[in-house]
PDB file of C-alpha atoms in Angstrom:
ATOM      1  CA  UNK A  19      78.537  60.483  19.182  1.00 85.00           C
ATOM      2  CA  UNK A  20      78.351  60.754  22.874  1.00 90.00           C
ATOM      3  CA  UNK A  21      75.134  59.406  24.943  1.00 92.00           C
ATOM      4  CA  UNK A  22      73.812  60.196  27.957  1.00 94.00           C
ATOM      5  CA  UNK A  23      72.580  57.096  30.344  1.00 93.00           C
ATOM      6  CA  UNK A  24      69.931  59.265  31.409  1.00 93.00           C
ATOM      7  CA  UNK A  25      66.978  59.620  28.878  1.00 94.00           C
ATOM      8  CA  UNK A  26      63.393  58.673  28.125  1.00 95.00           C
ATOM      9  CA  UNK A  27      61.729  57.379  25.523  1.00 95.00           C
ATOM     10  CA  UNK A  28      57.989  56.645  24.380  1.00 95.00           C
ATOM     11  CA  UNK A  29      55.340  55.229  21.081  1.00 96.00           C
ATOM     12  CA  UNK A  30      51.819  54.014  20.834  1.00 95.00           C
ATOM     13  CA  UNK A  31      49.890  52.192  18.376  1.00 93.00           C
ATOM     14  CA  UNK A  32      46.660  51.133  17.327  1.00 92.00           C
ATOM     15  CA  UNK A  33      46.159  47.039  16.223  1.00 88.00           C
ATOM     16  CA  UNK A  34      42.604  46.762  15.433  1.00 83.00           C
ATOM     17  CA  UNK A  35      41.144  46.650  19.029  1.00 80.00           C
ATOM     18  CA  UNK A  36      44.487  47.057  20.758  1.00 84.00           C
ATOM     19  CA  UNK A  37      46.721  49.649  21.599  1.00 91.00           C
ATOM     20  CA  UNK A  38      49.989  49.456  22.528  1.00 93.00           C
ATOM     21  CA  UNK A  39      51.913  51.523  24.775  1.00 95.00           C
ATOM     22  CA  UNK A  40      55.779  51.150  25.577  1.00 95.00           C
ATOM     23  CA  UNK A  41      58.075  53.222  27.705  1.00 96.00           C
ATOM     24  CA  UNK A  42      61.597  53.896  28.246  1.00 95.00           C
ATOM     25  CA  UNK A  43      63.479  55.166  31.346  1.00 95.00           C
ATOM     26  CA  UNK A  44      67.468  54.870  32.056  1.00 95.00           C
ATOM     27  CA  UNK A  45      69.732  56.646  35.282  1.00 93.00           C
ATOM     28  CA  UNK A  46      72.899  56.333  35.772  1.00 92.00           C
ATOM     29  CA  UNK A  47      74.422  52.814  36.157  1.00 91.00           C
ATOM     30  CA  UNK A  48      77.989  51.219  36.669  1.00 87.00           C
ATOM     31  CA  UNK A  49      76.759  48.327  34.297  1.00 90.00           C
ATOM     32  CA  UNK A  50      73.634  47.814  31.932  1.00 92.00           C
ATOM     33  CA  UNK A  51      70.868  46.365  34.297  1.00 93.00           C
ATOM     34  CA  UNK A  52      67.118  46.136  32.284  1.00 93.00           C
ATOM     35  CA  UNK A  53      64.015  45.672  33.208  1.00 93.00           C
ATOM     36  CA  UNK A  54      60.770  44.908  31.504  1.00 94.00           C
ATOM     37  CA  UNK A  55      57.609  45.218  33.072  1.00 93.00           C
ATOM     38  CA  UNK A  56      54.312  43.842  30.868  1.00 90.00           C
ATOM     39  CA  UNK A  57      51.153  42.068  31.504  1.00 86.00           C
ATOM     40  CA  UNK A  58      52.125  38.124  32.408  1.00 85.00           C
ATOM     41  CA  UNK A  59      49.916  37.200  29.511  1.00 79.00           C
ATOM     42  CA  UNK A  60      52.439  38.684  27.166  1.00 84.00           C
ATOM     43  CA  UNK A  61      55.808  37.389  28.997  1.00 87.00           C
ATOM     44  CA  UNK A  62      56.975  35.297  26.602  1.00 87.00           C
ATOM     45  CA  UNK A  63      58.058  38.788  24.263  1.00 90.00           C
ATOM     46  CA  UNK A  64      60.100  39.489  27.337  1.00 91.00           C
ATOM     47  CA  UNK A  65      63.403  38.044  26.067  1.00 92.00           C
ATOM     48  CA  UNK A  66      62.971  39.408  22.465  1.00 92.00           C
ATOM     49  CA  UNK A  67      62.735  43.168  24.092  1.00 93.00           C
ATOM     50  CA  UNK A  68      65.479  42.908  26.226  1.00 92.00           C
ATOM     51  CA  UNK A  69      67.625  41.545  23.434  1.00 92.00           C
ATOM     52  CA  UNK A  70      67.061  44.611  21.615  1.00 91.00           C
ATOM     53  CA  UNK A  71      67.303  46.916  24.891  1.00 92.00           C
ATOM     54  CA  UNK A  72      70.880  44.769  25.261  1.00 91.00           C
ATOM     55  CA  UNK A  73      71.815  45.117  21.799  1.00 90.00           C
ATOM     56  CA  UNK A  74      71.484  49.403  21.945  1.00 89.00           C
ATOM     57  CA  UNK A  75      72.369  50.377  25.636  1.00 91.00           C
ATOM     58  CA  UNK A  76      76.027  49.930  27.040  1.00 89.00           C
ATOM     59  CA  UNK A  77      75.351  50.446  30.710  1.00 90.00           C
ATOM     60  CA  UNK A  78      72.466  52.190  32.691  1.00 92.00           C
ATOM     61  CA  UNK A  79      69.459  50.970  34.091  1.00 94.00           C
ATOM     62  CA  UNK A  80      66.734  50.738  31.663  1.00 95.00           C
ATOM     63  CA  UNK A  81      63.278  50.202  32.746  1.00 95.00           C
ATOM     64  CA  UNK A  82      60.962  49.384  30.035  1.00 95.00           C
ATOM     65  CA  UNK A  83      57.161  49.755  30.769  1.00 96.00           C
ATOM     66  CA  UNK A  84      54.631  47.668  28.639  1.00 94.00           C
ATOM     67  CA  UNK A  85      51.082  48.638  28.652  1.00 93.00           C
ATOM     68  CA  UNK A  86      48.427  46.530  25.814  1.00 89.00           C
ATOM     69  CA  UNK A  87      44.950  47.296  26.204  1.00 86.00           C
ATOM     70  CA  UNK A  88      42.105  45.395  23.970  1.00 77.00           C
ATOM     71  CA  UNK A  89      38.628  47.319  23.721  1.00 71.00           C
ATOM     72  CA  UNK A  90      35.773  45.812  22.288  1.00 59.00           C
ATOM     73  CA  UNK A  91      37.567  42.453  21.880  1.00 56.00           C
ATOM     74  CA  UNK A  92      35.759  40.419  19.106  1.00 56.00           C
ATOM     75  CA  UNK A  93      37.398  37.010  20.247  1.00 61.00           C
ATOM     76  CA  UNK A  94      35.525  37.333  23.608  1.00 64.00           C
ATOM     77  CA  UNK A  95      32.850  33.995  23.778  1.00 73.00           C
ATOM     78  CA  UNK A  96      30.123  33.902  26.252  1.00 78.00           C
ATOM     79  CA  UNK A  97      28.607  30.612  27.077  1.00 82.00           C
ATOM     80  CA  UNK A  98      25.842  29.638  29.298  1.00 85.00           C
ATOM     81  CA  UNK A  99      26.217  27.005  31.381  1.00 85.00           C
ATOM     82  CA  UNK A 100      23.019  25.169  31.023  1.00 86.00           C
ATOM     83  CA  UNK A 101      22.954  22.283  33.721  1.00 87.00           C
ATOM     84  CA  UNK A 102      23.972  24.582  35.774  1.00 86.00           C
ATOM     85  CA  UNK A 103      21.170  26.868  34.941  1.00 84.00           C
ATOM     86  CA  UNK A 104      18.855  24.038  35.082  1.00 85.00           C
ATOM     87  CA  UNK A 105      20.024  22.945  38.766  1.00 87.00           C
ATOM     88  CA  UNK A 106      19.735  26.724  39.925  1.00 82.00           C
ATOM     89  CA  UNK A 107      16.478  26.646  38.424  1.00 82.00           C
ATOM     90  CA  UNK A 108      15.609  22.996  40.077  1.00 83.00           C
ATOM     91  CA  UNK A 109      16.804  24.348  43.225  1.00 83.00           C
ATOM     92  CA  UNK A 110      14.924  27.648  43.440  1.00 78.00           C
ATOM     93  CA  UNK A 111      11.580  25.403  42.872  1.00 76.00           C
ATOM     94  CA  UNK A 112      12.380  23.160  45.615  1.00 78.00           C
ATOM     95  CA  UNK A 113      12.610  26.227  47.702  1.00 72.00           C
ATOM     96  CA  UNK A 114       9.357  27.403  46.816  1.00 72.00           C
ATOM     97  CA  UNK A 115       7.551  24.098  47.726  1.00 72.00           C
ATOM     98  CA  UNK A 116       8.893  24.056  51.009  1.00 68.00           C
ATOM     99  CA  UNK A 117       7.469  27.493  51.934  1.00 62.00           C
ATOM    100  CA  UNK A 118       3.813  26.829  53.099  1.00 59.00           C
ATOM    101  CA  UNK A 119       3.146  30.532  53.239  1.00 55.00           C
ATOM    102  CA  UNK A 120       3.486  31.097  49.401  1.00 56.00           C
ATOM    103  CA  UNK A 121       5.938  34.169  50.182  1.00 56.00           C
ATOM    104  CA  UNK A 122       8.381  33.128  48.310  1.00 54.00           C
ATOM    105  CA  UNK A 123       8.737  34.319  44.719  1.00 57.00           C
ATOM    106  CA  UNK A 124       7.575  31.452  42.427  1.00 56.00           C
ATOM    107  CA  UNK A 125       9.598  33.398  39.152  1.00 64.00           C
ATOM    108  CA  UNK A 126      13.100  34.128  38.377  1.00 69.00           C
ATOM    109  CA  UNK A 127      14.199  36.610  35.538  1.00 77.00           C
ATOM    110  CA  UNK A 128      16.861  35.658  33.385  1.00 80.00           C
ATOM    111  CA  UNK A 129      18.588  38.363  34.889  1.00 80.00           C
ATOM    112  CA  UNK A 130      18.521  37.160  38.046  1.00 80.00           C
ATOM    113  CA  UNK A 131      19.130  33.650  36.913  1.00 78.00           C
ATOM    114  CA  UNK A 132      22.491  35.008  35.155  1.00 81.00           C
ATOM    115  CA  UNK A 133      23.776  36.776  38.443  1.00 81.00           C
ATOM    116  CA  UNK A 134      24.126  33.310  39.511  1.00 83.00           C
ATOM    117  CA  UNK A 135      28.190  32.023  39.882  1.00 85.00           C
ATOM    118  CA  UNK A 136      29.255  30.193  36.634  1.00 82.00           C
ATOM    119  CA  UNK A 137      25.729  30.447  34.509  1.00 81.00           C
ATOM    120  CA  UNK A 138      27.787  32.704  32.491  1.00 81.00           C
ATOM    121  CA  UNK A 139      31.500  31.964  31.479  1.00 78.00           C
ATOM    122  CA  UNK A 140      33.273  34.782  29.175  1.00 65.00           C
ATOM    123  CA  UNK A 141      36.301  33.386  27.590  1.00 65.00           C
ATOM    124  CA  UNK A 142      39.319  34.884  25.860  1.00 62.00           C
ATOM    125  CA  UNK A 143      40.192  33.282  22.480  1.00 55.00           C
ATOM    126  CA  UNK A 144      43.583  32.379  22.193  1.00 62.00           C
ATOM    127  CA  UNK A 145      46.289  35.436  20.274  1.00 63.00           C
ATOM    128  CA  UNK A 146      48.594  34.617  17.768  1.00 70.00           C
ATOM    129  CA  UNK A 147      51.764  35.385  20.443  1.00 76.00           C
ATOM    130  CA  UNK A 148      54.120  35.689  17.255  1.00 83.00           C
ATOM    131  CA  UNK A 149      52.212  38.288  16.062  1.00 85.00           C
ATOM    132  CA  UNK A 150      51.961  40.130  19.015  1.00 86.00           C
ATOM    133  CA  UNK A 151      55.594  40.147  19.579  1.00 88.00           C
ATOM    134  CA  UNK A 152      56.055  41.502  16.580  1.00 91.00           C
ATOM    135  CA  UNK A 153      53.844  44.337  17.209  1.00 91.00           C
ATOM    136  CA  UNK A 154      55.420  45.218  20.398  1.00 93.00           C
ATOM    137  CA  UNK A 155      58.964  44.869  18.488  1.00 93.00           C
ATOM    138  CA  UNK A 156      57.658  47.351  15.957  1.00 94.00           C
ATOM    139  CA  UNK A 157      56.379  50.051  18.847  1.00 95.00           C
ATOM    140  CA  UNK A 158      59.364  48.909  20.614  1.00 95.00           C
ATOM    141  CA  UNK A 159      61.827  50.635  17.832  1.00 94.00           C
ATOM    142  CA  UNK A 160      59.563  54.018  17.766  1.00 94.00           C
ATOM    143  CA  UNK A 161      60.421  54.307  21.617  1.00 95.00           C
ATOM    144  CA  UNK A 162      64.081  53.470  21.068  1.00 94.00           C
ATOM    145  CA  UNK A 163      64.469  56.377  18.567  1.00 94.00           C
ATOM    146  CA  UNK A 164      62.586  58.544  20.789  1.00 94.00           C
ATOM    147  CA  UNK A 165      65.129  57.155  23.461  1.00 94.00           C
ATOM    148  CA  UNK A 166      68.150  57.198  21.578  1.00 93.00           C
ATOM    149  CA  UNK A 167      67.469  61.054  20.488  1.00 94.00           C
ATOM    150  CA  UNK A 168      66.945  62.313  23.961  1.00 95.00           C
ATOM    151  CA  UNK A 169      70.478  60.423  25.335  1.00 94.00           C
ATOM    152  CA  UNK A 170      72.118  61.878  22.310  1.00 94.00           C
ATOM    153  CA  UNK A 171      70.775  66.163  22.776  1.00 94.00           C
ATOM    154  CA  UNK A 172      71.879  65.420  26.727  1.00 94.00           C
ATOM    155  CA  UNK A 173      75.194  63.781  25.594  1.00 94.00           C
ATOM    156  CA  UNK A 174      76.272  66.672  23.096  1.00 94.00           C
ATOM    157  CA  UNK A 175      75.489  69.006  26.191  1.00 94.00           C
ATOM    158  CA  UNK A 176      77.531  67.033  28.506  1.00 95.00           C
ATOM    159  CA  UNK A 177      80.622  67.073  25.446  1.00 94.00           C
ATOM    160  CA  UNK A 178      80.241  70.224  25.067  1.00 95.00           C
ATOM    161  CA  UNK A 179      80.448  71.513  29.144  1.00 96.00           C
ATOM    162  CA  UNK A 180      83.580  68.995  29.424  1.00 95.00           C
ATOM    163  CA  UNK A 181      85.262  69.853  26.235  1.00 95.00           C
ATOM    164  CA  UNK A 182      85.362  73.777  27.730  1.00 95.00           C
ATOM    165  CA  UNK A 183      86.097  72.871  30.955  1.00 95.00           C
ATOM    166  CA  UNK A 184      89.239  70.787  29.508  1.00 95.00           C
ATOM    167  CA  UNK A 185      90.327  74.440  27.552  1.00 95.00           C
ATOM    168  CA  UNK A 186      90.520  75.620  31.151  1.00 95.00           C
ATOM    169  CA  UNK A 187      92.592  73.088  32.532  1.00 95.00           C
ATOM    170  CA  UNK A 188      95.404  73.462  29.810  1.00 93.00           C
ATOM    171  CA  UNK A 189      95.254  77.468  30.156  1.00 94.00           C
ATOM    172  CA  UNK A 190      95.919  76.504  33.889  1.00 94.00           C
ATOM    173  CA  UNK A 191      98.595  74.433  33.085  1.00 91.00           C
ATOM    174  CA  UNK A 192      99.930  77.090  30.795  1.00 91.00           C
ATOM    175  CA  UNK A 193     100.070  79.271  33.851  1.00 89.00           C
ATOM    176  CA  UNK A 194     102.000  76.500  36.017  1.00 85.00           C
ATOM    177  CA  UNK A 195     104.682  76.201  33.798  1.00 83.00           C
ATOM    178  CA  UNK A 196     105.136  79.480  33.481  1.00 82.00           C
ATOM    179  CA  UNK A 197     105.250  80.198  36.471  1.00 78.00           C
ATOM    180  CA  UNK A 198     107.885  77.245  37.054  1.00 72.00           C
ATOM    181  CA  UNK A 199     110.929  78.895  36.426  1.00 66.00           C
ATOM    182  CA  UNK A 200     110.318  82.023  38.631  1.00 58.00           C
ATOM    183  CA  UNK A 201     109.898  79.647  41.452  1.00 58.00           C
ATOM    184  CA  UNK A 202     113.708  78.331  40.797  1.00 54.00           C
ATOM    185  CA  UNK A 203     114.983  81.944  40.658  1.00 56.00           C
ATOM    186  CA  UNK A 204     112.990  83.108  43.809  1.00 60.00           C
ATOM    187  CA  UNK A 205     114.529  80.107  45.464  1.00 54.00           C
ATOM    188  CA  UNK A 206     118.033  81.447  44.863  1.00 55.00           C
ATOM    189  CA  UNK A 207     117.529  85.019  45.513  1.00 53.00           C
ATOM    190  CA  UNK A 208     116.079  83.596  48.892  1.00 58.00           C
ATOM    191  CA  UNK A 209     119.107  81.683  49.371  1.00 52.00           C
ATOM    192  CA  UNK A 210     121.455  84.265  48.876  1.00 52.00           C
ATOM    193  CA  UNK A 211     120.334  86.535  50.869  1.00 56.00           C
ATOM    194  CA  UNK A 212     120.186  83.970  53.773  1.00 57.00           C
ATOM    195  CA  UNK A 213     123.380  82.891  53.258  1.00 52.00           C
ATOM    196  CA  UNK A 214     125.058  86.974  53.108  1.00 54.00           C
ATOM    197  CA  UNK A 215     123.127  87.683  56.327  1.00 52.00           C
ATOM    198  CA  UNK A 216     124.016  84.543  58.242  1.00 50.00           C
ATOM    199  CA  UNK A 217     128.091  85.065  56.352  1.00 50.00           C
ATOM    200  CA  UNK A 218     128.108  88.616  56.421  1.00 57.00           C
ATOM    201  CA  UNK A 219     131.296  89.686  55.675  1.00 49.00           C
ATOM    202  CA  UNK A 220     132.447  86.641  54.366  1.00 54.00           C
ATOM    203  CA  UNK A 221     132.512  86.116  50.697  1.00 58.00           C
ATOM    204  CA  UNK A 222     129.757  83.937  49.592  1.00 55.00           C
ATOM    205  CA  UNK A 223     130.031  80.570  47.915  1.00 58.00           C
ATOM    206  CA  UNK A 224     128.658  81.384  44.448  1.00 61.00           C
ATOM    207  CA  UNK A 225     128.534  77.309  43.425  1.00 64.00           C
ATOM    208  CA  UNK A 226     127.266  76.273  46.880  1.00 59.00           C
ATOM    209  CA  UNK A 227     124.129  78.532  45.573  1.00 55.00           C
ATOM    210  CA  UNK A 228     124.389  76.614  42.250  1.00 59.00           C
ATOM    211  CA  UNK A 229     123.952  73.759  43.747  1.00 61.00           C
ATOM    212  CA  UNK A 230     121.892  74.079  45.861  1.00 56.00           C
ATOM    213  CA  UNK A 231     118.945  75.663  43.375  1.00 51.00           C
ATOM    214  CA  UNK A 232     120.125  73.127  41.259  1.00 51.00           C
ATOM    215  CA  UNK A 233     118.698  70.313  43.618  1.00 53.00           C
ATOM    216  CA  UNK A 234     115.766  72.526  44.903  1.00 53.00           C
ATOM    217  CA  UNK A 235     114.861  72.855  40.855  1.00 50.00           C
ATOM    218  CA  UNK A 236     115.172  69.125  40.625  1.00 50.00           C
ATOM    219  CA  UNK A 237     112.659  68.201  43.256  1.00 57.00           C
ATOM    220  CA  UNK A 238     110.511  71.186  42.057  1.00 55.00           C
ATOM    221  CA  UNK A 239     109.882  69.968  38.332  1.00 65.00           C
ATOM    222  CA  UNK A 240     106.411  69.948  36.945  1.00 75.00           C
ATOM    223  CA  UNK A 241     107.670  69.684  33.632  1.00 76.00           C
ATOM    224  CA  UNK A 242     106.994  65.882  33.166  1.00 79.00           C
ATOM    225  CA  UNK A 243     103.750  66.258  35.029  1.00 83.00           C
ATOM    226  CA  UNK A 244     102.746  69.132  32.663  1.00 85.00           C
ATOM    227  CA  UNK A 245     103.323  67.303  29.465  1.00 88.00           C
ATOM    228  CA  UNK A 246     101.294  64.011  31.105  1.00 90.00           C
ATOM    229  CA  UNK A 247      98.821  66.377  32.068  1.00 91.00           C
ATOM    230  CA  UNK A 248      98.811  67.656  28.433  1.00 92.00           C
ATOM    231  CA  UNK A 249      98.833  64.345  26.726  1.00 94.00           C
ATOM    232  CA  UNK A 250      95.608  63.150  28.670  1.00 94.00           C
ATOM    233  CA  UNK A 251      93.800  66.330  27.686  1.00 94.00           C
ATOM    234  CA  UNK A 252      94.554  65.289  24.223  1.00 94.00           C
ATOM    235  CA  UNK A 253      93.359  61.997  24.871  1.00 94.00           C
ATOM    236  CA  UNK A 254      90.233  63.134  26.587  1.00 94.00           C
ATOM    237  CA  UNK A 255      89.264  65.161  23.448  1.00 94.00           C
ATOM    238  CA  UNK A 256      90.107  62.003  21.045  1.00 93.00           C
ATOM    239  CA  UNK A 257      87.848  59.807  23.006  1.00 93.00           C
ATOM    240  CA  UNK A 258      85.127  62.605  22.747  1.00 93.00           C
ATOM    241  CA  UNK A 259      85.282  62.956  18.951  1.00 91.00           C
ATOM    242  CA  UNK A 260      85.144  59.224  18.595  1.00 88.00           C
ATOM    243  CA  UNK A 261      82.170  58.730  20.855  1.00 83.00           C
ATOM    244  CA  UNK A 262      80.186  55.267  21.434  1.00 86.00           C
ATOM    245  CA  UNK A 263      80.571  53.895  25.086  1.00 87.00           C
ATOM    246  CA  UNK A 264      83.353  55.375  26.557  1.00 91.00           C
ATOM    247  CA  UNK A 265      82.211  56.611  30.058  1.00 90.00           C
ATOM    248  CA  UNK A 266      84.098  54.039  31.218  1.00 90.00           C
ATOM    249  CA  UNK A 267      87.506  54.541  29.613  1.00 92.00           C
ATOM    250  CA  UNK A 268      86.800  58.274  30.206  1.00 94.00           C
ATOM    251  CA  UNK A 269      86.382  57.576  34.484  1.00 92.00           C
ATOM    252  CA  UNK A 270      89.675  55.669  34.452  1.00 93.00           C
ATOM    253  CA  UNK A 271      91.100  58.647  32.734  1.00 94.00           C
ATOM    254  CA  UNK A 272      89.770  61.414  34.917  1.00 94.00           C
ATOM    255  CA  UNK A 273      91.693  59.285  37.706  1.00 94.00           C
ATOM    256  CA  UNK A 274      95.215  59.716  35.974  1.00 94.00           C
ATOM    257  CA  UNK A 275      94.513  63.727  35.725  1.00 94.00           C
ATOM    258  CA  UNK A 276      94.069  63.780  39.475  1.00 92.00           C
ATOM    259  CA  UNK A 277      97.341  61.770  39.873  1.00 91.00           C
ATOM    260  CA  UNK A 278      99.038  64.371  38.039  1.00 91.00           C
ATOM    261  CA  UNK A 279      97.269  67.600  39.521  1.00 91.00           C
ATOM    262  CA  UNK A 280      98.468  66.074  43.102  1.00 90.00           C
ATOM    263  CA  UNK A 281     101.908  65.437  42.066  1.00 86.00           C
ATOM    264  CA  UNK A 282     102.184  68.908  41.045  1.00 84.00           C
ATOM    265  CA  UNK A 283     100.879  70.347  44.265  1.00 82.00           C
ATOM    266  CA  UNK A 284     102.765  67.967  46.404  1.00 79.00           C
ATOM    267  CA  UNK A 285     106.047  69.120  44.435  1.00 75.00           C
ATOM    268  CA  UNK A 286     104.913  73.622  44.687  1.00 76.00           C
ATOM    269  CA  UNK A 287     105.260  74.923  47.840  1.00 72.00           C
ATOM    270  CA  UNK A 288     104.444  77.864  45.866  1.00 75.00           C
ATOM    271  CA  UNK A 289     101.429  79.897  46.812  1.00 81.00           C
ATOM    272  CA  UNK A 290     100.311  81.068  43.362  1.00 84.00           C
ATOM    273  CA  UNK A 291     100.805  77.680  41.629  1.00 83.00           C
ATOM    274  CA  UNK A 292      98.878  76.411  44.545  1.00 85.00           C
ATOM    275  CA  UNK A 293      95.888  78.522  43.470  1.00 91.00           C
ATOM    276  CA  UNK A 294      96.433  77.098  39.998  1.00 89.00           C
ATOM    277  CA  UNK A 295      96.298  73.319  41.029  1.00 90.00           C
ATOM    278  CA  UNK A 296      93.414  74.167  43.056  1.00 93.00           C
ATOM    279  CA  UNK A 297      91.638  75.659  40.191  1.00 95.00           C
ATOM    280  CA  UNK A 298      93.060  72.527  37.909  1.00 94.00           C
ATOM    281  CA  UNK A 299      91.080  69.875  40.106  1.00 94.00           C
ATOM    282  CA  UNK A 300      88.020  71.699  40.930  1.00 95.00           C
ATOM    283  CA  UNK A 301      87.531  71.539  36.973  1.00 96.00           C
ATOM    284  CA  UNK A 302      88.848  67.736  37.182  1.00 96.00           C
ATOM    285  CA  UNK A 303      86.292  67.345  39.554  1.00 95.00           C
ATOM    286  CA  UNK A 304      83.475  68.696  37.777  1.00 95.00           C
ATOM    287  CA  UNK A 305      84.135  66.644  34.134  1.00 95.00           C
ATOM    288  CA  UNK A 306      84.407  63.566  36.685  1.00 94.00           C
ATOM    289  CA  UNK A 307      80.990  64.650  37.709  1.00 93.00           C
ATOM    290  CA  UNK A 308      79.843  64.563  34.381  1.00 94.00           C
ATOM    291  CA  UNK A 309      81.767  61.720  32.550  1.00 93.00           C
ATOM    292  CA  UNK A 310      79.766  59.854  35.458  1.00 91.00           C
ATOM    293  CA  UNK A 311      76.425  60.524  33.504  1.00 92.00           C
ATOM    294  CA  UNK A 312      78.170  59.357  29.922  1.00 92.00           C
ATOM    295  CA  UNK A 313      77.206  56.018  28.869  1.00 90.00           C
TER     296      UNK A 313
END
């Protein structure tokens, strides 16, 4: 199947108190460039995500967005710091004594003791990292299918629009060699009627006119550029039916059909199989346009 670089994917879940949220995004991309952008705490699950980023995505850039987010956290400690309390406490009586007009306060609520700096610590219990890659592995593979489902609908459009602008370009071609030969005998008429105005009354050199169209139809000759033509149209829908990562392959080819289409005008000094080439690489130009969106 084909695949577009462009698509987006997303999944969520639920781990006791945490939830887990993971994004995908890809553009358009000459070569695979990922990034993965998580809380620093969980960095060390970096490498196993990109491996499996690596592992589905040929080229595009991939930005992968990891959001965890722990409510009610059970393996949250507080502890009080109690020589610290104690020396607040100490403190706050000293300041008392030296106030010989009693205004000061001579109490302190616990509350107010506890808005002091480092009375109260909260601490994080360690996670079990292992287990938390494996989580974000798990929502990791949700958001790939997601991913991989959206690239797939876009590349079956993009096929499809290249696929009918490649019927095009052969009926075009159809047209050009048809029109080949008439462009030989036009030639000759032209010449012979040159040649019995400039002679006149002279009789006219039937095999100098024989010649001559014979050399005109020589450097006038689509025919191998036709079949070349034809042959990477063929090619173009093999690569299509095959699918996997063949954006590549499929730019390199687009090049050789615009070799061909400008051989073909370069060799026509025909105005209606101008028109035709014309028409044959603004269609080259559009399935360029898109094989540049095909991973």
């Amino acid at each position: 199947m084909i695949r577009s670089m462009t698509g987006y994917g997303r999944a969520q879940r639920v781990y006791g108190s945490r939830t887990v949220t993971i994004e995908l995004r890809s553009v358009n991309n000459r070569y695979l460039d990922c990034t993965v952008k998580m809380p620093r705490a969980y960095i060390s699950a970096e490498d196993a995500l990109k491996g499996r980023i690596q592992a589905l995505v040929a080229r595009g850039k991939v930005d992968v967005f990891v959001t965890v987010v722990s409510a009610g956290d059970k393996s949250v400690t507080v502890t009080v710091n109690e020589p610290l309390a104690k020396a607040y406490l100490e403190a706050l009586y000293q300041l008392s004594q030296l106030d010989e007009r009693k205004q000061l306060q001579e109490d302190c609520t616990i509350t107010e003791l506890a808005r002091f700096p480092d009375v109260l610590t909260a601490e994080k219990g360690e996670e079990d990292l292992e287990e938390l890659k494996e989580q974000l592995l798990a929502v990791l593979e949700e958001a790939v299918d997601d991913f991989s489902a959206m690239r797939t609908r876009e590349g079956d459009k993009l096929r499809d629009d290249i696929l009918s602008r490649a019927g095009r370009i052969e009926e075009l071609v159809a047209m050009v060699e048809e029109r080949s030969p008439g462009i030989v005998a036009d030639y000759r008429a032209r010449l012979s009627a040159k040649m019995a105005e400039v002679l006149q009354n002279t009789q006219i050199d039937e095999s100098r006119i024989l010649t001559e169209a014979a050399i005109y139809a020589d450097k006038v000759a689509v025919d191998e550029e036709t079949v070349r033509l034809k042959s990477h149209l063929s090619q173009l829908r093999q690569m299509l039916s095959q699918g996997g990562a063949v954006g590549r392959k499929l730019d390199f080819l687009i090049q050789e059909f615009n070799r061909e289409a400008n051989t073909i005008g370069s060799k026509c000094n025909d105005i209606e199989t101008t028109r035709y080439v014309v028409d044959i690489k603004a269609e080259i130009e559009k399935i360029r346009e898109q094989v540049q969106n095909i991973e």
